[in-house]
């Protein structure tokens, strides 16, 4: 069965960087795009970007351009999302979510989420 | 840039009642690339509907989607206790975007 498992909660200082991992299992990792979506406390969902695990090609939301980097390690079926220059506005639950295919931007499987807290 | 608006913000209903949720886009949604997700507290979202009206795998047929252009609707024909949650619409063109959500709570 398809499963996405993310790394644990993080507490970061303003100005720091955070990396969240997302390990996939139960399907061919390189056959489906992977997305990252975040949700600030009590707020809605915000798409951050996606990666094609086969090629490594990425597309980022304009808001995060220059601050986010998405990568993958095919050998361990894991995607990563690094966000730099953190501020308190980046406090949120970060989700990885699998695309239904190759770039449809519809998300059929989601991980459990990783809470990133930015606080001095 | 498309803006999605969902109404109402909160819908208070009883189990067994019909729920009608609206999603309106500021401009026409390309190729009807419109999806709906359900999110319960402390859980990740769950895909319900894509392509305006196609149910995702395992979604009960009490959930249905309709609409075109700029106006879309998610209908839950008879609310079950597990349906009380927040519902988000999403347009999935080049830059995916979610609406602000509608909370369906128990009256």
JSON list of C-alpha atoms in Angstrom, two decimals:
[
{"chain": "A", "resi": 1, "resn": "UNK", "atom": "CA", "xyz": [0.00, 0.00, 0.00]},
{"chain": "A", "resi": 2, "resn": "UNK", "atom": "CA", "xyz": [1.15, 3.52, -0.73]},
{"chain": "A", "resi": 3, "resn": "UNK", "atom": "CA", "xyz": [2.71, 5.18, 2.28]},
{"chain": "A", "resi": 4, "resn": "UNK", "atom": "CA", "xyz": [4.45, 8.50, 2.80]},
{"chain": "A", "resi": 5, "resn": "UNK", "atom": "CA", "xyz": [6.29, 9.05, 6.08]},
{"chain": "A", "resi": 6, "resn": "UNK", "atom": "CA", "xyz": [7.84, 12.37, 7.03]},
{"chain": "A", "resi": 7, "resn": "UNK", "atom": "CA", "xyz": [10.54, 13.29, 9.50]},
{"chain": "A", "resi": 8, "resn": "UNK", "atom": "CA", "xyz": [9.68, 14.57, 12.94]},
{"chain": "A", "resi": 9, "resn": "UNK", "atom": "CA", "xyz": [8.81, 17.98, 14.32]},
{"chain": "A", "resi": 10, "resn": "UNK", "atom": "CA", "xyz": [11.41, 20.73, 14.29]},
{"chain": "A", "resi": 11, "resn": "UNK", "atom": "CA", "xyz": [11.94, 23.87, 16.34]},
{"chain": "A", "resi": 12, "resn": "UNK", "atom": "CA", "xyz": [14.09, 26.41, 14.53]},
{"chain": "A", "resi": 13, "resn": "UNK", "atom": "CA", "xyz": [15.49, 29.86, 15.21]},
{"chain": "A", "resi": 14, "resn": "UNK", "atom": "CA", "xyz": [14.62, 32.76, 12.92]},
{"chain": "A", "resi": 15, "resn": "UNK", "atom": "CA", "xyz": [17.07, 32.96, 10.05]},
{"chain": "A", "resi": 16, "resn": "UNK", "atom": "CA", "xyz": [17.84, 29.25, 10.15]},
{"chain": "A", "resi": 17, "resn": "UNK", "atom": "CA", "xyz": [17.11, 26.60, 7.53]},
{"chain": "A", "resi": 18, "resn": "UNK", "atom": "CA", "xyz": [15.05, 23.44, 7.91]},
{"chain": "A", "resi": 19, "resn": "UNK", "atom": "CA", "xyz": [14.97, 20.24, 5.88]},
{"chain": "A", "resi": 20, "resn": "UNK", "atom": "CA", "xyz": [11.98, 17.91, 5.96]},
{"chain": "A", "resi": 21, "resn": "UNK", "atom": "CA", "xyz": [12.18, 14.42, 4.50]},
{"chain": "A", "resi": 22, "resn": "UNK", "atom": "CA", "xyz": [9.41, 12.29, 3.00]},
{"chain": "A", "resi": 23, "resn": "UNK", "atom": "CA", "xyz": [10.01, 8.56, 2.54]},
{"chain": "A", "resi": 24, "resn": "UNK", "atom": "CA", "xyz": [7.77, 6.82, 0.03]},
{"chain": "A", "resi": 25, "resn": "UNK", "atom": "CA", "xyz": [6.89, 3.15, -0.12]},
{"chain": "A", "resi": 26, "resn": "UNK", "atom": "CA", "xyz": [4.39, 0.89, -1.81]},
{"chain": "A", "resi": 27, "resn": "UNK", "atom": "CA", "xyz": [4.79, 2.27, -5.31]},
{"chain": "A", "resi": 28, "resn": "UNK", "atom": "CA", "xyz": [7.42, 3.19, -7.90]},
{"chain": "A", "resi": 29, "resn": "UNK", "atom": "CA", "xyz": [8.89, 6.39, -6.47]},
{"chain": "A", "resi": 30, "resn": "UNK", "atom": "CA", "xyz": [10.07, 7.77, -9.80]},
{"chain": "A", "resi": 31, "resn": "UNK", "atom": "CA", "xyz": [6.72, 7.37, -11.53]},
{"chain": "A", "resi": 32, "resn": "UNK", "atom": "CA", "xyz": [4.81, 10.05, -9.63]},
{"chain": "A", "resi": 33, "resn": "UNK", "atom": "CA", "xyz": [5.62, 13.68, -8.95]},
{"chain": "A", "resi": 34, "resn": "UNK", "atom": "CA", "xyz": [5.90, 14.73, -5.33]},
{"chain": "A", "resi": 35, "resn": "UNK", "atom": "CA", "xyz": [4.54, 17.99, -3.96]},
{"chain": "A", "resi": 36, "resn": "UNK", "atom": "CA", "xyz": [4.98, 20.00, -0.80]},
{"chain": "A", "resi": 37, "resn": "UNK", "atom": "CA", "xyz": [2.03, 21.81, 0.80]},
{"chain": "A", "resi": 38, "resn": "UNK", "atom": "CA", "xyz": [2.05, 23.72, 4.05]},
{"chain": "A", "resi": 39, "resn": "UNK", "atom": "CA", "xyz": [-0.61, 24.79, 6.52]},
{"chain": "A", "resi": 40, "resn": "UNK", "atom": "CA", "xyz": [-0.08, 27.50, 9.11]},
{"chain": "A", "resi": 41, "resn": "UNK", "atom": "CA", "xyz": [-1.88, 27.01, 12.44]},
{"chain": "A", "resi": 42, "resn": "UNK", "atom": "CA", "xyz": [-5.63, 27.39, 11.95]},
{"chain": "A", "resi": 43, "resn": "UNK", "atom": "CA", "xyz": [-5.15, 28.39, 8.33]},
{"chain": "A", "resi": 44, "resn": "UNK", "atom": "CA", "xyz": [-5.67, 26.90, 4.87]},
{"chain": "A", "resi": 45, "resn": "UNK", "atom": "CA", "xyz": [-3.46, 24.94, 2.52]},
{"chain": "A", "resi": 46, "resn": "UNK", "atom": "CA", "xyz": [-0.63, 26.53, 0.53]},
{"chain": "A", "resi": 47, "resn": "UNK", "atom": "CA", "xyz": [1.18, 24.79, -2.33]},
{"chain": "A", "resi": 48, "resn": "UNK", "atom": "CA", "xyz": [4.94, 25.25, -2.24]},
{"chain": "A", "resi": 49, "resn": "UNK", "atom": "CA", "xyz": [6.20, 23.33, -5.20]},
{"chain": "A", "resi": 50, "resn": "UNK", "atom": "CA", "xyz": [6.86, 19.94, -6.74]},
{"chain": "A", "resi": 51, "resn": "UNK", "atom": "CA", "xyz": [9.63, 17.66, -7.89]},
{"chain": "A", "resi": 52, "resn": "UNK", "atom": "CA", "xyz": [9.78, 15.07, -10.62]},
{"chain": "A", "resi": 53, "resn": "UNK", "atom": "CA", "xyz": [11.59, 12.25, -8.81]},
{"chain": "A", "resi": 54, "resn": "UNK", "atom": "CA", "xyz": [12.68, 10.69, -12.10]},
{"chain": "A", "resi": 55, "resn": "UNK", "atom": "CA", "xyz": [14.51, 13.71, -13.50]},
{"chain": "A", "resi": 56, "resn": "UNK", "atom": "CA", "xyz": [14.92, 15.88, -10.41]},
{"chain": "A", "resi": 57, "resn": "UNK", "atom": "CA", "xyz": [13.23, 18.78, -12.19]},
{"chain": "A", "resi": 58, "resn": "UNK", "atom": "CA", "xyz": [11.42, 21.15, -9.87]},
{"chain": "A", "resi": 59, "resn": "UNK", "atom": "CA", "xyz": [8.74, 23.84, -10.02]},
{"chain": "A", "resi": 60, "resn": "UNK", "atom": "CA", "xyz": [8.31, 26.24, -7.13]},
{"chain": "A", "resi": 61, "resn": "UNK", "atom": "CA", "xyz": [5.50, 28.61, -6.20]},
{"chain": "A", "resi": 62, "resn": "UNK", "atom": "CA", "xyz": [6.60, 32.16, -6.88]},
{"chain": "A", "resi": 63, "resn": "UNK", "atom": "CA", "xyz": [6.25, 33.04, -3.21]},
{"chain": "A", "resi": 64, "resn": "UNK", "atom": "CA", "xyz": [8.99, 30.57, -2.26]},
{"chain": "A", "resi": 65, "resn": "UNK", "atom": "CA", "xyz": [11.37, 31.07, -5.19]},
{"chain": "A", "resi": 66, "resn": "UNK", "atom": "CA", "xyz": [14.90, 31.56, -3.88]},
{"chain": "A", "resi": 67, "resn": "UNK", "atom": "CA", "xyz": [14.08, 30.16, -0.46]},
{"chain": "A", "resi": 68, "resn": "UNK", "atom": "CA", "xyz": [12.98, 26.60, -1.13]},
{"chain": "A", "resi": 69, "resn": "UNK", "atom": "CA", "xyz": [14.87, 23.68, -2.60]},
{"chain": "A", "resi": 70, "resn": "UNK", "atom": "CA", "xyz": [13.30, 20.30, -3.33]},
{"chain": "A", "resi": 71, "resn": "UNK", "atom": "CA", "xyz": [15.51, 17.29, -3.93]},
{"chain": "A", "resi": 72, "resn": "UNK", "atom": "CA", "xyz": [15.24, 13.54, -3.91]},
{"chain": "A", "resi": 73, "resn": "UNK", "atom": "CA", "xyz": [17.32, 10.44, -3.31]},
{"chain": "A", "resi": 74, "resn": "UNK", "atom": "CA", "xyz": [16.06, 7.74, -5.64]},
{"chain": "A", "resi": 75, "resn": "UNK", "atom": "CA", "xyz": [18.11, 5.03, -3.90]},
{"chain": "A", "resi": 76, "resn": "UNK", "atom": "CA", "xyz": [16.00, 5.38, -0.76]},
{"chain": "A", "resi": 77, "resn": "UNK", "atom": "CA", "xyz": [12.75, 6.68, -2.32]},
{"chain": "A", "resi": 78, "resn": "UNK", "atom": "CA", "xyz": [12.90, 9.87, -0.31]},
{"chain": "A", "resi": 79, "resn": "UNK", "atom": "CA", "xyz": [12.06, 13.45, -1.17]},
{"chain": "A", "resi": 80, "resn": "UNK", "atom": "CA", "xyz": [13.38, 16.46, 0.71]},
{"chain": "A", "resi": 81, "resn": "UNK", "atom": "CA", "xyz": [12.24, 20.03, 1.13]},
{"chain": "A", "resi": 82, "resn": "UNK", "atom": "CA", "xyz": [14.65, 22.66, 2.44]},
{"chain": "A", "resi": 83, "resn": "UNK", "atom": "CA", "xyz": [13.37, 26.08, 3.42]},
{"chain": "A", "resi": 84, "resn": "UNK", "atom": "CA", "xyz": [15.87, 28.80, 4.27]},
{"chain": "A", "resi": 85, "resn": "UNK", "atom": "CA", "xyz": [15.81, 32.18, 6.04]},
{"chain": "A", "resi": 86, "resn": "UNK", "atom": "CA", "xyz": [13.00, 31.09, 8.30]},
{"chain": "A", "resi": 87, "resn": "UNK", "atom": "CA", "xyz": [10.71, 33.61, 10.00]},
{"chain": "A", "resi": 88, "resn": "UNK", "atom": "CA", "xyz": [7.80, 33.17, 12.38]},
{"chain": "A", "resi": 89, "resn": "UNK", "atom": "CA", "xyz": [5.49, 33.23, 9.35]},
{"chain": "A", "resi": 90, "resn": "UNK", "atom": "CA", "xyz": [6.98, 29.88, 8.33]},
{"chain": "A", "resi": 91, "resn": "UNK", "atom": "CA", "xyz": [5.57, 28.18, 11.43]},
{"chain": "A", "resi": 92, "resn": "UNK", "atom": "CA", "xyz": [3.32, 25.54, 9.89]},
{"chain": "A", "resi": 93, "resn": "UNK", "atom": "CA", "xyz": [2.67, 21.88, 9.27]},
{"chain": "A", "resi": 94, "resn": "UNK", "atom": "CA", "xyz": [4.49, 20.84, 6.12]},
{"chain": "A", "resi": 95, "resn": "UNK", "atom": "CA", "xyz": [3.07, 17.98, 4.07]},
{"chain": "A", "resi": 96, "resn": "UNK", "atom": "CA", "xyz": [4.46, 15.99, 1.20]},
{"chain": "A", "resi": 97, "resn": "UNK", "atom": "CA", "xyz": [1.77, 14.72, -1.13]},
{"chain": "A", "resi": 98, "resn": "UNK", "atom": "CA", "xyz": [1.94, 12.43, -4.11]},
{"chain": "A", "resi": 99, "resn": "UNK", "atom": "CA", "xyz": [0.68, 13.55, -7.49]},
{"chain": "A", "resi": 100, "resn": "UNK", "atom": "CA", "xyz": [-1.86, 11.27, -9.14]},
{"chain": "A", "resi": 101, "resn": "UNK", "atom": "CA", "xyz": [0.59, 11.04, -12.02]},
{"chain": "A", "resi": 102, "resn": "UNK", "atom": "CA", "xyz": [3.21, 13.09, -13.77]},
{"chain": "A", "resi": 103, "resn": "UNK", "atom": "CA", "xyz": [2.32, 16.68, -13.05]},
{"chain": "A", "resi": 104, "resn": "UNK", "atom": "CA", "xyz": [-1.47, 16.72, -12.78]},
{"chain": "A", "resi": 105, "resn": "UNK", "atom": "CA", "xyz": [-1.14, 18.69, -9.53]},
{"chain": "A", "resi": 106, "resn": "UNK", "atom": "CA", "xyz": [-3.85, 16.60, -7.85]},
{"chain": "A", "resi": 107, "resn": "UNK", "atom": "CA", "xyz": [-2.74, 14.95, -4.63]},
{"chain": "A", "resi": 108, "resn": "UNK", "atom": "CA", "xyz": [-3.97, 11.45, -3.89]},
{"chain": "A", "resi": 109, "resn": "UNK", "atom": "CA", "xyz": [-1.73, 10.39, -1.00]},
{"chain": "A", "resi": 110, "resn": "UNK", "atom": "CA", "xyz": [-0.48, 12.61, 1.80]},
{"chain": "A", "resi": 111, "resn": "UNK", "atom": "CA", "xyz": [2.04, 12.07, 4.55]},
{"chain": "A", "resi": 112, "resn": "UNK", "atom": "CA", "xyz": [1.26, 12.74, 8.19]},
{"chain": "A", "resi": 113, "resn": "UNK", "atom": "CA", "xyz": [2.81, 16.20, 8.18]},
{"chain": "A", "resi": 114, "resn": "UNK", "atom": "CA", "xyz": [5.76, 17.76, 9.99]},
{"chain": "A", "resi": 115, "resn": "UNK", "atom": "CA", "xyz": [5.28, 20.67, 12.35]},
{"chain": "A", "resi": 116, "resn": "UNK", "atom": "CA", "xyz": [7.98, 23.28, 11.95]},
{"chain": "A", "resi": 117, "resn": "UNK", "atom": "CA", "xyz": [7.99, 25.92, 14.67]},
{"chain": "A", "resi": 118, "resn": "UNK", "atom": "CA", "xyz": [10.09, 29.04, 14.20]},
{"chain": "A", "resi": 119, "resn": "UNK", "atom": "CA", "xyz": [10.73, 30.80, 17.45]},
{"chain": "A", "resi": 120, "resn": "UNK", "atom": "CA", "xyz": [13.52, 32.72, 19.10]},
{"chain": "B", "resi": 1, "resn": "UNK", "atom": "CA", "xyz": [-3.86, 35.06, -10.95]},
{"chain": "B", "resi": 2, "resn": "UNK", "atom": "CA", "xyz": [-6.93, 33.04, -10.02]},
{"chain": "B", "resi": 3, "resn": "UNK", "atom": "CA", "xyz": [-8.50, 33.61, -6.60]},
{"chain": "B", "resi": 4, "resn": "UNK", "atom": "CA", "xyz": [-10.81, 30.96, -5.12]},
{"chain": "B", "resi": 5, "resn": "UNK", "atom": "CA", "xyz": [-13.61, 31.89, -2.77]},
{"chain": "B", "resi": 6, "resn": "UNK", "atom": "CA", "xyz": [-15.56, 29.31, -0.78]},
{"chain": "B", "resi": 7, "resn": "UNK", "atom": "CA", "xyz": [-18.94, 29.81, 0.82]},
{"chain": "B", "resi": 8, "resn": "UNK", "atom": "CA", "xyz": [-20.27, 29.62, 3.35]},
{"chain": "B", "resi": 9, "resn": "UNK", "atom": "CA", "xyz": [-17.37, 29.83, 5.75]},
{"chain": "B", "resi": 10, "resn": "UNK", "atom": "CA", "xyz": [-19.17, 27.52, 8.16]},
{"chain": "B", "resi": 11, "resn": "UNK", "atom": "CA", "xyz": [-22.14, 25.27, 7.49]},
{"chain": "B", "resi": 12, "resn": "UNK", "atom": "CA", "xyz": [-24.02, 23.96, 10.54]},
{"chain": "B", "resi": 13, "resn": "UNK", "atom": "CA", "xyz": [-26.09, 20.89, 9.74]},
{"chain": "B", "resi": 14, "resn": "UNK", "atom": "CA", "xyz": [-27.40, 17.72, 11.34]},
{"chain": "B", "resi": 15, "resn": "UNK", "atom": "CA", "xyz": [-26.52, 14.16, 10.35]},
{"chain": "B", "resi": 16, "resn": "UNK", "atom": "CA", "xyz": [-28.73, 13.01, 7.50]},
{"chain": "B", "resi": 17, "resn": "UNK", "atom": "CA", "xyz": [-29.07, 16.49, 6.02]},
{"chain": "B", "resi": 18, "resn": "UNK", "atom": "CA", "xyz": [-27.80, 17.57, 2.63]},
{"chain": "B", "resi": 19, "resn": "UNK", "atom": "CA", "xyz": [-24.72, 19.80, 2.44]},
{"chain": "B", "resi": 20, "resn": "UNK", "atom": "CA", "xyz": [-24.06, 22.13, -0.48]},
{"chain": "B", "resi": 21, "resn": "UNK", "atom": "CA", "xyz": [-20.65, 23.81, -0.58]},
{"chain": "B", "resi": 22, "resn": "UNK", "atom": "CA", "xyz": [-19.71, 26.47, -3.11]},
{"chain": "B", "resi": 23, "resn": "UNK", "atom": "CA", "xyz": [-16.36, 27.32, -4.70]},
{"chain": "B", "resi": 24, "resn": "UNK", "atom": "CA", "xyz": [-16.10, 30.34, -6.97]},
{"chain": "B", "resi": 25, "resn": "UNK", "atom": "CA", "xyz": [-13.08, 31.29, -9.07]},
{"chain": "B", "resi": 26, "resn": "UNK", "atom": "CA", "xyz": [-12.17, 34.83, -10.10]},
{"chain": "B", "resi": 27, "resn": "UNK", "atom": "CA", "xyz": [-11.61, 33.59, -13.67]},
{"chain": "B", "resi": 28, "resn": "UNK", "atom": "CA", "xyz": [-12.49, 30.47, -15.59]},
{"chain": "B", "resi": 29, "resn": "UNK", "atom": "CA", "xyz": [-10.73, 27.33, -14.38]},
{"chain": "B", "resi": 30, "resn": "UNK", "atom": "CA", "xyz": [-8.72, 25.73, -17.20]},
{"chain": "B", "resi": 31, "resn": "UNK", "atom": "CA", "xyz": [-10.16, 22.47, -18.50]},
{"chain": "B", "resi": 32, "resn": "UNK", "atom": "CA", "xyz": [-12.25, 22.16, -15.36]},
{"chain": "B", "resi": 33, "resn": "UNK", "atom": "CA", "xyz": [-9.17, 21.35, -13.31]},
{"chain": "B", "resi": 34, "resn": "UNK", "atom": "CA", "xyz": [-11.03, 21.57, -10.01]},
{"chain": "B", "resi": 35, "resn": "UNK", "atom": "CA", "xyz": [-10.66, 19.21, -7.05]},
{"chain": "B", "resi": 36, "resn": "UNK", "atom": "CA", "xyz": [-12.11, 18.92, -3.55]},
{"chain": "B", "resi": 37, "resn": "UNK", "atom": "CA", "xyz": [-10.39, 17.70, -0.37]},
{"chain": "B", "resi": 38, "resn": "UNK", "atom": "CA", "xyz": [-11.66, 16.86, 3.09]},
{"chain": "B", "resi": 39, "resn": "UNK", "atom": "CA", "xyz": [-9.59, 17.55, 6.19]},
{"chain": "B", "resi": 40, "resn": "UNK", "atom": "CA", "xyz": [-10.36, 16.46, 9.73]},
{"chain": "B", "resi": 41, "resn": "UNK", "atom": "CA", "xyz": [-8.61, 17.96, 12.78]},
{"chain": "B", "resi": 42, "resn": "UNK", "atom": "CA", "xyz": [-5.06, 16.73, 13.17]},
{"chain": "B", "resi": 43, "resn": "UNK", "atom": "CA", "xyz": [-5.15, 14.83, 9.88]},
{"chain": "B", "resi": 44, "resn": "UNK", "atom": "CA", "xyz": [-3.79, 15.37, 6.40]},
{"chain": "B", "resi": 45, "resn": "UNK", "atom": "CA", "xyz": [-6.25, 16.31, 3.66]},
{"chain": "B", "resi": 46, "resn": "UNK", "atom": "CA", "xyz": [-7.97, 13.56, 1.70]},
{"chain": "B", "resi": 47, "resn": "UNK", "atom": "CA", "xyz": [-8.78, 13.76, -2.00]},
{"chain": "B", "resi": 48, "resn": "UNK", "atom": "CA", "xyz": [-12.52, 13.49, -2.66]},
{"chain": "B", "resi": 49, "resn": "UNK", "atom": "CA", "xyz": [-13.18, 14.79, -6.16]},
{"chain": "B", "resi": 50, "resn": "UNK", "atom": "CA", "xyz": [-11.05, 15.73, -9.19]},
{"chain": "B", "resi": 51, "resn": "UNK", "atom": "CA", "xyz": [-11.92, 16.96, -12.65]},
{"chain": "B", "resi": 52, "resn": "UNK", "atom": "CA", "xyz": [-14.97, 18.70, -11.12]},
{"chain": "B", "resi": 53, "resn": "UNK", "atom": "CA", "xyz": [-17.03, 15.52, -10.73]},
{"chain": "B", "resi": 54, "resn": "UNK", "atom": "CA", "xyz": [-14.88, 12.37, -10.66]},
{"chain": "B", "resi": 55, "resn": "UNK", "atom": "CA", "xyz": [-14.75, 10.67, -7.27]},
{"chain": "B", "resi": 56, "resn": "UNK", "atom": "CA", "xyz": [-11.37, 9.53, -6.06]},
{"chain": "B", "resi": 57, "resn": "UNK", "atom": "CA", "xyz": [-10.80, 5.88, -5.21]},
{"chain": "B", "resi": 58, "resn": "UNK", "atom": "CA", "xyz": [-12.84, 4.73, -2.22]},
{"chain": "B", "resi": 59, "resn": "UNK", "atom": "CA", "xyz": [-14.95, 7.87, -1.91]},
{"chain": "B", "resi": 60, "resn": "UNK", "atom": "CA", "xyz": [-18.63, 7.11, -1.16]},
{"chain": "B", "resi": 61, "resn": "UNK", "atom": "CA", "xyz": [-21.21, 8.12, -3.74]},
{"chain": "B", "resi": 62, "resn": "UNK", "atom": "CA", "xyz": [-22.91, 10.51, -1.31]},
{"chain": "B", "resi": 63, "resn": "UNK", "atom": "CA", "xyz": [-20.13, 12.92, -2.36]},
{"chain": "B", "resi": 64, "resn": "UNK", "atom": "CA", "xyz": [-20.65, 14.56, -5.74]},
{"chain": "B", "resi": 65, "resn": "UNK", "atom": "CA", "xyz": [-19.15, 17.50, -7.56]},
{"chain": "B", "resi": 66, "resn": "UNK", "atom": "CA", "xyz": [-20.56, 19.71, -10.27]},
{"chain": "B", "resi": 67, "resn": "UNK", "atom": "CA", "xyz": [-20.06, 23.02, -12.01]},
{"chain": "B", "resi": 68, "resn": "UNK", "atom": "CA", "xyz": [-18.02, 24.61, -14.75]},
{"chain": "B", "resi": 69, "resn": "UNK", "atom": "CA", "xyz": [-16.18, 27.77, -15.63]},
{"chain": "B", "resi": 70, "resn": "UNK", "atom": "CA", "xyz": [-16.06, 29.77, -12.42]},
{"chain": "B", "resi": 71, "resn": "UNK", "atom": "CA", "xyz": [-18.74, 28.16, -10.23]},
{"chain": "B", "resi": 72, "resn": "UNK", "atom": "CA", "xyz": [-18.39, 24.76, -8.63]},
{"chain": "B", "resi": 73, "resn": "UNK", "atom": "CA", "xyz": [-20.31, 22.82, -6.01]},
{"chain": "B", "resi": 74, "resn": "UNK", "atom": "CA", "xyz": [-19.57, 19.92, -3.70]},
{"chain": "B", "resi": 75, "resn": "UNK", "atom": "CA", "xyz": [-22.70, 18.16, -2.51]},
{"chain": "B", "resi": 76, "resn": "UNK", "atom": "CA", "xyz": [-22.91, 15.64, 0.31]},
{"chain": "B", "resi": 77, "resn": "UNK", "atom": "CA", "xyz": [-26.30, 14.03, -0.13]},
{"chain": "B", "resi": 78, "resn": "UNK", "atom": "CA", "xyz": [-26.80, 12.79, 3.44]},
{"chain": "B", "resi": 79, "resn": "UNK", "atom": "CA", "xyz": [-24.30, 13.76, 6.08]},
{"chain": "B", "resi": 80, "resn": "UNK", "atom": "CA", "xyz": [-22.75, 10.94, 8.05]},
{"chain": "B", "resi": 81, "resn": "UNK", "atom": "CA", "xyz": [-21.08, 11.61, 11.43]},
{"chain": "B", "resi": 82, "resn": "UNK", "atom": "CA", "xyz": [-17.64, 11.19, 9.83]},
{"chain": "B", "resi": 83, "resn": "UNK", "atom": "CA", "xyz": [-18.34, 13.92, 7.24]},
{"chain": "B", "resi": 84, "resn": "UNK", "atom": "CA", "xyz": [-18.08, 16.80, 9.68]},
{"chain": "B", "resi": 85, "resn": "UNK", "atom": "CA", "xyz": [-14.79, 18.38, 8.62]},
{"chain": "B", "resi": 86, "resn": "UNK", "atom": "CA", "xyz": [-13.26, 21.21, 6.61]},
{"chain": "B", "resi": 87, "resn": "UNK", "atom": "CA", "xyz": [-13.55, 21.05, 2.83]},
{"chain": "B", "resi": 88, "resn": "UNK", "atom": "CA", "xyz": [-11.15, 22.75, 0.41]},
{"chain": "B", "resi": 89, "resn": "UNK", "atom": "CA", "xyz": [-11.53, 23.27, -3.29]},
{"chain": "B", "resi": 90, "resn": "UNK", "atom": "CA", "xyz": [-8.38, 23.40, -5.41]},
{"chain": "B", "resi": 91, "resn": "UNK", "atom": "CA", "xyz": [-7.68, 24.48, -8.95]},
{"chain": "B", "resi": 92, "resn": "UNK", "atom": "CA", "xyz": [-4.82, 22.48, -10.41]},
{"chain": "B", "resi": 93, "resn": "UNK", "atom": "CA", "xyz": [-3.59, 24.45, -13.34]},
{"chain": "B", "resi": 94, "resn": "UNK", "atom": "CA", "xyz": [0.02, 25.52, -13.64]},
{"chain": "B", "resi": 95, "resn": "UNK", "atom": "CA", "xyz": [0.19, 26.87, -10.12]},
{"chain": "B", "resi": 96, "resn": "UNK", "atom": "CA", "xyz": [-2.07, 24.87, -7.81]},
{"chain": "B", "resi": 97, "resn": "UNK", "atom": "CA", "xyz": [-4.21, 26.95, -5.50]},
{"chain": "B", "resi": 98, "resn": "UNK", "atom": "CA", "xyz": [-6.55, 26.08, -2.67]},
{"chain": "B", "resi": 99, "resn": "UNK", "atom": "CA", "xyz": [-9.65, 27.90, -1.54]},
{"chain": "B", "resi": 100, "resn": "UNK", "atom": "CA", "xyz": [-9.92, 29.08, 2.09]},
{"chain": "B", "resi": 101, "resn": "UNK", "atom": "CA", "xyz": [-12.16, 26.19, 3.09]},
{"chain": "B", "resi": 102, "resn": "UNK", "atom": "CA", "xyz": [-15.69, 25.56, 4.37]},
{"chain": "B", "resi": 103, "resn": "UNK", "atom": "CA", "xyz": [-16.16, 24.02, 7.78]},
{"chain": "B", "resi": 104, "resn": "UNK", "atom": "CA", "xyz": [-19.11, 21.66, 8.10]},
{"chain": "B", "resi": 105, "resn": "UNK", "atom": "CA", "xyz": [-19.99, 21.31, 11.75]},
{"chain": "B", "resi": 106, "resn": "UNK", "atom": "CA", "xyz": [-22.73, 19.63, 13.74]},
{"chain": "B", "resi": 107, "resn": "UNK", "atom": "CA", "xyz": [-25.79, 21.70, 14.42]}
]
